[in-house]
Every structure is written in C-alpha cells, then in structure tokens.
PDB file of C-alpha atoms in Angstrom:
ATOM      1  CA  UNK Q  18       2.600  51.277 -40.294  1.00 44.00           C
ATOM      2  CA  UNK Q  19       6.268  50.787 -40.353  1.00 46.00           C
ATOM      3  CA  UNK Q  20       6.861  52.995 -37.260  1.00 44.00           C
ATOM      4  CA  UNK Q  21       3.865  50.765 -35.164  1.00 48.00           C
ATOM      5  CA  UNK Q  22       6.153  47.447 -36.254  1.00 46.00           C
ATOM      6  CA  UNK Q  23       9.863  48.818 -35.065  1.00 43.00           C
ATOM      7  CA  UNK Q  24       7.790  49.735 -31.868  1.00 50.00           C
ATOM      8  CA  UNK Q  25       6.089  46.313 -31.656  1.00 45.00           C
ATOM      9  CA  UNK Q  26       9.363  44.896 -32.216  1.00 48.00           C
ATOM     10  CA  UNK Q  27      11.201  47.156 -29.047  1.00 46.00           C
ATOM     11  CA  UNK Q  28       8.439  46.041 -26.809  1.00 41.00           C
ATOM     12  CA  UNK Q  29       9.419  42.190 -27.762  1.00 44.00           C
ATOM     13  CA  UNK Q  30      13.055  43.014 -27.013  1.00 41.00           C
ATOM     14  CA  UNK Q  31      12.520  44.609 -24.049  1.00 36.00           C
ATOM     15  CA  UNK Q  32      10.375  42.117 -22.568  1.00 35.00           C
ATOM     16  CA  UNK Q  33      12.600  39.142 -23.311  1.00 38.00           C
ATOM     17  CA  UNK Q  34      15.530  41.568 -21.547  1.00 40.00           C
ATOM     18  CA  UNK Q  35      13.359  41.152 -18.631  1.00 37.00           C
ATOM     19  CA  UNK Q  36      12.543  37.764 -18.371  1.00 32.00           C
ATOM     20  CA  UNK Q  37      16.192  37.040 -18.744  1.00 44.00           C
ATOM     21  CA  UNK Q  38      17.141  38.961 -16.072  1.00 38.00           C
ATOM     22  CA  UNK Q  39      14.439  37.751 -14.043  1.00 40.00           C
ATOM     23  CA  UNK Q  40      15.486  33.831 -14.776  1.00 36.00           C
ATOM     24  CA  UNK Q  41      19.278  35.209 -14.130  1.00 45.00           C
ATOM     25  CA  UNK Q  42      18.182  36.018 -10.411  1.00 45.00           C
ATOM     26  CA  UNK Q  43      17.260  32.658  -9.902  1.00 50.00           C
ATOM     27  CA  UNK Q  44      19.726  30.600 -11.804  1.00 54.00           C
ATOM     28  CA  UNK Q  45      22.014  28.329  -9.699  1.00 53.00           C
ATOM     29  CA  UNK Q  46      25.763  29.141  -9.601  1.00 63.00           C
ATOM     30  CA  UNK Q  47      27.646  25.937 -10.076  1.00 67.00           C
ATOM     31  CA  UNK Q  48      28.741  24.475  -6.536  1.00 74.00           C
ATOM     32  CA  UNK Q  49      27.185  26.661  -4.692  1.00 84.00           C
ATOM     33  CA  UNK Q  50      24.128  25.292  -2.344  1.00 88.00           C
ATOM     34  CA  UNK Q  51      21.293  27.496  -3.048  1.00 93.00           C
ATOM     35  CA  UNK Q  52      17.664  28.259  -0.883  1.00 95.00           C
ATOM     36  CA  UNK Q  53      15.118  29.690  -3.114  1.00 94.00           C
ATOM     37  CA  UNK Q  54      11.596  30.968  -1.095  1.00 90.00           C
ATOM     38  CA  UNK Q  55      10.837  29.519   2.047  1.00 94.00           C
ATOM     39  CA  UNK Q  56      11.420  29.764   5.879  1.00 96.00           C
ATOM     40  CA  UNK Q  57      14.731  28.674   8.354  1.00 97.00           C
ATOM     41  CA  UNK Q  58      15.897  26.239   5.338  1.00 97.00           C
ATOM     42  CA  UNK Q  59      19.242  25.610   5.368  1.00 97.00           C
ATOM     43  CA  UNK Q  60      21.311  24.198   2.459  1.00 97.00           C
ATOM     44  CA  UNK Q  61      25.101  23.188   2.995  1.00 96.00           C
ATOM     45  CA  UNK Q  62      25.598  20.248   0.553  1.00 96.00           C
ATOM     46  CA  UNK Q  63      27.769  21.041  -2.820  1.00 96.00           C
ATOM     47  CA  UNK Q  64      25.497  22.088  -6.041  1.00 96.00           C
ATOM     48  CA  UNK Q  65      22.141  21.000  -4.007  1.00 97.00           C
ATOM     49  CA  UNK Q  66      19.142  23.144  -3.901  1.00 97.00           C
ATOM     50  CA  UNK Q  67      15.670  23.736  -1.017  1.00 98.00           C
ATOM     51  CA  UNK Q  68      13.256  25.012  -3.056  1.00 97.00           C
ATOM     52  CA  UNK Q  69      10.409  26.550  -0.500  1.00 96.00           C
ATOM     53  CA  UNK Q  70       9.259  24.887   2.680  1.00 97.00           C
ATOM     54  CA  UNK Q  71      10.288  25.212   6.081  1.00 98.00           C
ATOM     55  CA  UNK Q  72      13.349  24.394   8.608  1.00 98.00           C
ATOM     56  CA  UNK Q  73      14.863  21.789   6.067  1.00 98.00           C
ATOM     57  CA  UNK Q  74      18.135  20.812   6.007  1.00 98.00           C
ATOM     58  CA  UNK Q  75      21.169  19.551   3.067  1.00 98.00           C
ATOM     59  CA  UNK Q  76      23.649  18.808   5.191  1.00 97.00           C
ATOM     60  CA  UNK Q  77      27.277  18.671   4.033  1.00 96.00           C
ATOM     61  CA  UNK Q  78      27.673  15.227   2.651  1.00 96.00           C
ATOM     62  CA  UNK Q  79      24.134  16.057   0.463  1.00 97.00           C
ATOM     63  CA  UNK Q  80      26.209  16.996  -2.665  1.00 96.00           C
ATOM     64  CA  UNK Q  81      23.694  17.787  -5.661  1.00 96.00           C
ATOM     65  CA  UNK Q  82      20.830  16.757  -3.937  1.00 97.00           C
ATOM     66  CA  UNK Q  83      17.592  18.905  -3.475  1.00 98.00           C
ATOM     67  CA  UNK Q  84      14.458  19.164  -1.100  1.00 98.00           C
ATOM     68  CA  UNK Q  85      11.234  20.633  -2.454  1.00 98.00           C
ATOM     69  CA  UNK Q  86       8.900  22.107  -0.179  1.00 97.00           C
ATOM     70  CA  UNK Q  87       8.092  20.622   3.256  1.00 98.00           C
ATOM     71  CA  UNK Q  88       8.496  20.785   6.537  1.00 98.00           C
ATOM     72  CA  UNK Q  89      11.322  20.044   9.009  1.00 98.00           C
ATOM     73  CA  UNK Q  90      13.082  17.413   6.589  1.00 98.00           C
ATOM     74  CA  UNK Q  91      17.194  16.634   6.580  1.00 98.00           C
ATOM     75  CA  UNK Q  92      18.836  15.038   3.546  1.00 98.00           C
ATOM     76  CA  UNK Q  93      21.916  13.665   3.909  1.00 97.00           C
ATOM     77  CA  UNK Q  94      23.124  11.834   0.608  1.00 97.00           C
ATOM     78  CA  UNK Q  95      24.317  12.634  -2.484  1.00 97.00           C
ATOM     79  CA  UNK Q  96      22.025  12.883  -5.303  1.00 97.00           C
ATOM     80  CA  UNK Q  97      19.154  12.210  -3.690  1.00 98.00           C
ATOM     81  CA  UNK Q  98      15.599  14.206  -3.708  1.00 98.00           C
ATOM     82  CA  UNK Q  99      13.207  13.982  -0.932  1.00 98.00           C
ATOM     83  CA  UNK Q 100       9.673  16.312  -2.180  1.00 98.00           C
ATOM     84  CA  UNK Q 101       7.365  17.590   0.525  1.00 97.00           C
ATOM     85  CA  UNK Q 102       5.957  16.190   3.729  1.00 98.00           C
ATOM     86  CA  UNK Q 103       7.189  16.451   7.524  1.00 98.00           C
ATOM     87  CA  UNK Q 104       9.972  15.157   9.811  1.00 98.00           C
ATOM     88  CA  UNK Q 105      11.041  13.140   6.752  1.00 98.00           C
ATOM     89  CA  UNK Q 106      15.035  12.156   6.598  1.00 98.00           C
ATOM     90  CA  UNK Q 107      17.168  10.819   3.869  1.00 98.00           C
ATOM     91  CA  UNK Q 108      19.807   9.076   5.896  1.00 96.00           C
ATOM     92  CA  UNK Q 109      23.623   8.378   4.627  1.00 92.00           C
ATOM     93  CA  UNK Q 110      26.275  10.039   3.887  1.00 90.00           C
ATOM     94  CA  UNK Q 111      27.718   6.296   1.783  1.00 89.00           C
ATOM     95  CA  UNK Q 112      24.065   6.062   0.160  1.00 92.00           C
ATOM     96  CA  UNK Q 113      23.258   8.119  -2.868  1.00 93.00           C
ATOM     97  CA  UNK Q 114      20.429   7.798  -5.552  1.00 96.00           C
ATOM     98  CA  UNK Q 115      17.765   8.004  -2.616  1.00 97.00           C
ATOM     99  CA  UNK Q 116      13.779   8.916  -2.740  1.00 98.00           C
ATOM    100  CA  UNK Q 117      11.477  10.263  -0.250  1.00 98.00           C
ATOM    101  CA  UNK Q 118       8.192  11.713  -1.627  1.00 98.00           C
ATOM    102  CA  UNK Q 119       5.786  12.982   1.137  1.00 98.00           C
ATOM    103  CA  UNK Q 120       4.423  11.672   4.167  1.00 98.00           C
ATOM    104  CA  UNK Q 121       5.947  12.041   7.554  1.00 98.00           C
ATOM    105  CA  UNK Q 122       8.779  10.893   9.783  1.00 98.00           C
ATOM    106  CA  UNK Q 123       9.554   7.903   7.519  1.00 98.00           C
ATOM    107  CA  UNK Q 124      13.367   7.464   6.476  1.00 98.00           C
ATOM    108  CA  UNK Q 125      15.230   6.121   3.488  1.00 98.00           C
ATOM    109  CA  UNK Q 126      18.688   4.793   4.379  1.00 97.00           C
ATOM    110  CA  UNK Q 127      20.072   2.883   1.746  1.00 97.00           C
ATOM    111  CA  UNK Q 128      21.623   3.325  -2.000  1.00 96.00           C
ATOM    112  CA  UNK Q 129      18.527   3.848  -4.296  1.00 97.00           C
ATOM    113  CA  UNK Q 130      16.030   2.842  -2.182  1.00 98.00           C
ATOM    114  CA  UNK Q 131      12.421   4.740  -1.781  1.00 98.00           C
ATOM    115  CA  UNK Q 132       9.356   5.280   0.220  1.00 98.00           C
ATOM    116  CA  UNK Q 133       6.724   7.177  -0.980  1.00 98.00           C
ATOM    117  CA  UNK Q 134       4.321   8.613   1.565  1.00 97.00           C
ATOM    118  CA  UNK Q 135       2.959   7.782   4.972  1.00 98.00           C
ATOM    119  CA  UNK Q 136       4.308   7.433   8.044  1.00 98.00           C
ATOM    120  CA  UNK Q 137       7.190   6.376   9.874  1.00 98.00           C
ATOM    121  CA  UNK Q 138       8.011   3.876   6.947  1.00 98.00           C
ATOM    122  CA  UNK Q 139      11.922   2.873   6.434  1.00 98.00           C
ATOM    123  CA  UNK Q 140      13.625   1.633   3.599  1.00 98.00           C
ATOM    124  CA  UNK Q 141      16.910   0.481   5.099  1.00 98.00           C
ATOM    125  CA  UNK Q 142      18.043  -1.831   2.523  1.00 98.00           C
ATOM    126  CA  UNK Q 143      19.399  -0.896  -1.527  1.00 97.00           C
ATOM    127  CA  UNK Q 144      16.857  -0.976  -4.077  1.00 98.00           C
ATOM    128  CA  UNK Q 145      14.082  -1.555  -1.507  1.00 98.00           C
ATOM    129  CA  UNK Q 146      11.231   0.101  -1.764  1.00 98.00           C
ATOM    130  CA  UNK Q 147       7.750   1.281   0.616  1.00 98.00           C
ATOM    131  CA  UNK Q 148       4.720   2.382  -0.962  1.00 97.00           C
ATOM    132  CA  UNK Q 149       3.002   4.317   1.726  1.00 96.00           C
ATOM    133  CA  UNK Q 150       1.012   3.049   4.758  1.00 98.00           C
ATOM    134  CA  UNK Q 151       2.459   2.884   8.695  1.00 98.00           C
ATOM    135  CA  UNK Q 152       5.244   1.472   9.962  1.00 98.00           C
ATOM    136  CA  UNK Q 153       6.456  -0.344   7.545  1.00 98.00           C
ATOM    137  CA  UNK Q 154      10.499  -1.968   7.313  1.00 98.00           C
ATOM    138  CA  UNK Q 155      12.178  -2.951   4.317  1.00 98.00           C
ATOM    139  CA  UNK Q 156      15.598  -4.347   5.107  1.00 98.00           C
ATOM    140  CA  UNK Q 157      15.928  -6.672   2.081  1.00 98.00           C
ATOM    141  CA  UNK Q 158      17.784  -6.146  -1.147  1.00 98.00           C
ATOM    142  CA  UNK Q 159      15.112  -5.179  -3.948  1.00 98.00           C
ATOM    143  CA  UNK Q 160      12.541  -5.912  -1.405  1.00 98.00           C
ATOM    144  CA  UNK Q 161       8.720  -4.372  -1.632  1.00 98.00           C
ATOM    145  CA  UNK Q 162       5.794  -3.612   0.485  1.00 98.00           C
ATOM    146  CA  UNK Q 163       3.087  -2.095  -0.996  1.00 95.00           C
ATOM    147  CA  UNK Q 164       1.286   0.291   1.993  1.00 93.00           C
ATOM    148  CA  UNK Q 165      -0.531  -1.354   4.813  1.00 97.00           C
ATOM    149  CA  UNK Q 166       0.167  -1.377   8.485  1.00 98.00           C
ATOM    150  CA  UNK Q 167       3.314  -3.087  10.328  1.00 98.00           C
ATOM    151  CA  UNK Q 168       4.657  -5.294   7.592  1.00 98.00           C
ATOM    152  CA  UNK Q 169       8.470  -5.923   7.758  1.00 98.00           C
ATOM    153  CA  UNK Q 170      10.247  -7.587   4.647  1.00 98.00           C
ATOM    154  CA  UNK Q 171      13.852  -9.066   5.158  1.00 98.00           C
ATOM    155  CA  UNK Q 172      14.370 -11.537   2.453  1.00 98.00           C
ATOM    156  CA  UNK Q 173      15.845 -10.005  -0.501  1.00 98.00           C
ATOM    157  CA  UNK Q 174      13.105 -10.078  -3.444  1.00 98.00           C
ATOM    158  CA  UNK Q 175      10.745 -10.061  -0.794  1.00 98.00           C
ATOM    159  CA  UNK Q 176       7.075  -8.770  -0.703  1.00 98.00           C
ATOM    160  CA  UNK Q 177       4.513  -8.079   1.935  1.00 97.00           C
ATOM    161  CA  UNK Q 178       0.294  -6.676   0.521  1.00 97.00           C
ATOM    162  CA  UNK Q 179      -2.036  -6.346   3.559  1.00 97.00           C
ATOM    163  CA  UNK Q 180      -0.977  -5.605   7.523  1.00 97.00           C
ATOM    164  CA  UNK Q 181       1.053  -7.958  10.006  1.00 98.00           C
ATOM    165  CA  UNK Q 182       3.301  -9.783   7.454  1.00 97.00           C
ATOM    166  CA  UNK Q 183       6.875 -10.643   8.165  1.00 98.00           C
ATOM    167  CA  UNK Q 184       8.418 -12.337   5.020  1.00 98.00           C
ATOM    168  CA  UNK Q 185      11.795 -13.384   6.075  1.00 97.00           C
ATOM    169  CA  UNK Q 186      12.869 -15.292   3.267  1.00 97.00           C
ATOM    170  CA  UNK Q 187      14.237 -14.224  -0.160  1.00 98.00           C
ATOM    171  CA  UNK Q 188      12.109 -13.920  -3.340  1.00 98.00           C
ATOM    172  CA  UNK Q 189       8.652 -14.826  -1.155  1.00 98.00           C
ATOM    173  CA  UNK Q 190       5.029 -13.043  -1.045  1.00 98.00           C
ATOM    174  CA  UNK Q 191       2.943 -13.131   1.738  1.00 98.00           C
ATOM    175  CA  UNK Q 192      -0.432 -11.529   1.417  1.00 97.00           C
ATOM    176  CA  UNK Q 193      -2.258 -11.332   4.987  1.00 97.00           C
ATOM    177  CA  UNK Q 194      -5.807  -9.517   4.686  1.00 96.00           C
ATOM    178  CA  UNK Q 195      -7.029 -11.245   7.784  1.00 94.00           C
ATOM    179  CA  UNK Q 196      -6.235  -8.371  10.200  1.00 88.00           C
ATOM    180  CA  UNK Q 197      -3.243 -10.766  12.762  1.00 95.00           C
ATOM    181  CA  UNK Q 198      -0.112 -11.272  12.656  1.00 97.00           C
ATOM    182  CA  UNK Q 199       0.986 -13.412   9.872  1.00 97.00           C
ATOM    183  CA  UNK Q 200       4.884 -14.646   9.062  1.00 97.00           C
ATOM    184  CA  UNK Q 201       6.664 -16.719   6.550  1.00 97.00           C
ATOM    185  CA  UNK Q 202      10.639 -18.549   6.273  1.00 97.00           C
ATOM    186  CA  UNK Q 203       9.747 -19.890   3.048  1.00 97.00           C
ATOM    187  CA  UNK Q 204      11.770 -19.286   0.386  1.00 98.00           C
ATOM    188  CA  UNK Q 205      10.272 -18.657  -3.339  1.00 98.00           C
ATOM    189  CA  UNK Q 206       6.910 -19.347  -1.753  1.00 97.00           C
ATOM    190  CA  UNK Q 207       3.331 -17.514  -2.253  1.00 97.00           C
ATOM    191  CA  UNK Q 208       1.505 -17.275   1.018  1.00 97.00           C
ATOM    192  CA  UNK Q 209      -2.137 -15.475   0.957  1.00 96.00           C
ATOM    193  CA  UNK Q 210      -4.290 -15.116   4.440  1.00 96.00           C
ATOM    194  CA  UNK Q 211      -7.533 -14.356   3.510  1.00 95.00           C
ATOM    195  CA  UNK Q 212     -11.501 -15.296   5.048  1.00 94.00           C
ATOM    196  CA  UNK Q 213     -12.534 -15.815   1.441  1.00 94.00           C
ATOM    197  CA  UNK Q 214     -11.312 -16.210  -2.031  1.00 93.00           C
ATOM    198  CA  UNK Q 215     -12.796 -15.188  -5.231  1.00 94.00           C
ATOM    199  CA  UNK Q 216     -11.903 -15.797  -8.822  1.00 94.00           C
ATOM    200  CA  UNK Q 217     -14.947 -13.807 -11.197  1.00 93.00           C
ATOM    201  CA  UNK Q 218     -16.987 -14.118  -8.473  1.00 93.00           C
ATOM    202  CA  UNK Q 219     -16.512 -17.817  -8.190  1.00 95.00           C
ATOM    203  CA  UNK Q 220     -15.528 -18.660  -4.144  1.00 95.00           C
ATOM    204  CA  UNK Q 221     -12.737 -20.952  -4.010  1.00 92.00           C
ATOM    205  CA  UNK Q 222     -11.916 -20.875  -0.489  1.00 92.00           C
ATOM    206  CA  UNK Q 223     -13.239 -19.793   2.469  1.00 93.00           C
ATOM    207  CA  UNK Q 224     -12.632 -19.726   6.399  1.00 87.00           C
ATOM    208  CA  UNK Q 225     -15.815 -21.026   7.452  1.00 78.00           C
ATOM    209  CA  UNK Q 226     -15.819 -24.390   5.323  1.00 54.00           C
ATOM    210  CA  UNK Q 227     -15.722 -27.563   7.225  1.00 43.00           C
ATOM    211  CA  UNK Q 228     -12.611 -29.259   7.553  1.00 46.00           C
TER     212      UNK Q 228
END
C-alpha cells in the first residue's frame, strides 16, 4: 500500500512538472509583443499580444493592446482590444482605452469609445459608443446609437434607435421607425417617428388619424 501512494504521489509531481512547462511556453515575456497560433499576424506594439486569426496587425504605437482572433484587423492604440471579425481598425495612436468586438470594416477612433459588431460603423468621438447595425457615425461626446441603418449622432449625449436619424443637438433622442430620413437641432428634446403608438395595447397615436 505504501509503495502504490509514493507512486501515486510521483505521477502528481510529474504531471504538474508538465503543465508548468507547458504554461511556461506560452507565457508572455514582459515588453515583448507576442503572436500565439494563427496565420501572417503581425504584432509590433510594446507588451501587446494576437492571439490566433489571420493577417492582423499591432502596430508600433499599440503598446499593451491585444487582438483576438479575426481576420485582416490593425490596432493602433494603446490599451485597446479589438476581438474577432474582418477589416476591422482601431484607429489612433493619441486614443487609448478603445473597443472593437466583431463585425466588419467598422472603426473606433477616439479615447474609450466602442462599436460592437456590424458593419462599417465608426465611433469617432470619446466615450461614444455603436451597438451594431450599418453605417452608423458617432461623432459626439458620450453619444449612442443603438444598431439600425445610417443613423449619425453629433450632439454630445446624443441618441439615435431606428434608421435615417441625424440628432445634431446635445443630450437629444430621436427615434425614427418610419423607414425616411428623419433629423433633429433640438436640444434636450425626445423626438419619436412612428405609424402607430401603443401603450399595453392601448393606440395613442397613429398616422392615419384625421387631422
């Protein structure tokens, strides 16, 4: 019995030797840009990591920054993280604190601004922020647009919900769900486009009543 534990206990021993040395092989040196798995990445900025994907880019101003997974993405600010998607760039060498997640060809150009998913969606303003959809521009400070299609918010505490708004006045909402373009210069305003208007299922407005 006593010679089955000592052996028991060897096999532990050797087995956690292992796993060190196999966590060792993979454990960043400090400083050093590192590429771990993948294809044609290329990592230049200071203490920043590419973890898989293919043909991305740290450049040289990307200090401790990463990219994980993808395809054919370029960071270029300081501790920033852009994960997955295509053609996706994180734009600045001045900006830092900077988040793309997904989607494809969109671009986040400003101090801790983000866009998560879709396409061809910039956040060019700090603290703004894109929730998906297409070709969408946020170019107010702490301004939102949550998905949709062509919305552009400039006011700073700005918002755009639904396709074809252009709030350009700060801390204003316009909601357009009517499918044409729809703009407001309103400041602190609400503005809603809709056919019809329901609160539990009680109309309160709609398009077609007589004026």
């Amino acid at each position: 019995m006593r010679a089955r534990a000592v052996s028991a206990k060897a096999c532990g021993v050797v087995v956690l030797c292992a796993l060190s040395l196999s966590l060792s092989a993979i454990q960043a040196v400090p400083g050093v840009p590192e590429v771990y798995s993948g294809d044609a990445n290329v990592n230049a900025g200071n203490s920043s990591v590419i973890l898989g994907g293919a043909s991305n880019t740290v450049e040289e101003t990307g200090a401790e920054s990463a990219i994980f997974g993808g395809d054919s993405n370029v960071l270029q600010s300081p501790l920033s993280v852009l994960v997955g998607g295509a053609d996706n760039t994180v734009k600045g060498a001045s900006a830092k604190l900077q988040t793309l997640i997904a989607g494809s060809k969109n671009r986040v150009e400003s101090k801790q601004a983000t866009v998560v998913g879709g396409r061809l969606n910039r956040a060019k303003a700090r603290y703004s922020s894109i929730g998906g959809g297409f070709n969408n521009l946020a170019t107010g400070r702490f301004a939102a647009i949550a998905g949709g299609s062509s919305n552009t918010a400039r006011g700073k505490y700005s918002a755009c919900l639904g396709n074809f708004c252009a709030v350009r006045a700060d801390n204003s909402l316009l909601v357009n769900l009517i499918g044409s373009r729809k703009a407001t210069e309103a400041t602190n305003t609400i503005e809603m486009w809709v056919d019809k208007f329901y609160i539990n299922s009680c109309l309160l407005y709609t398009s077609d009543a007589a004026d």
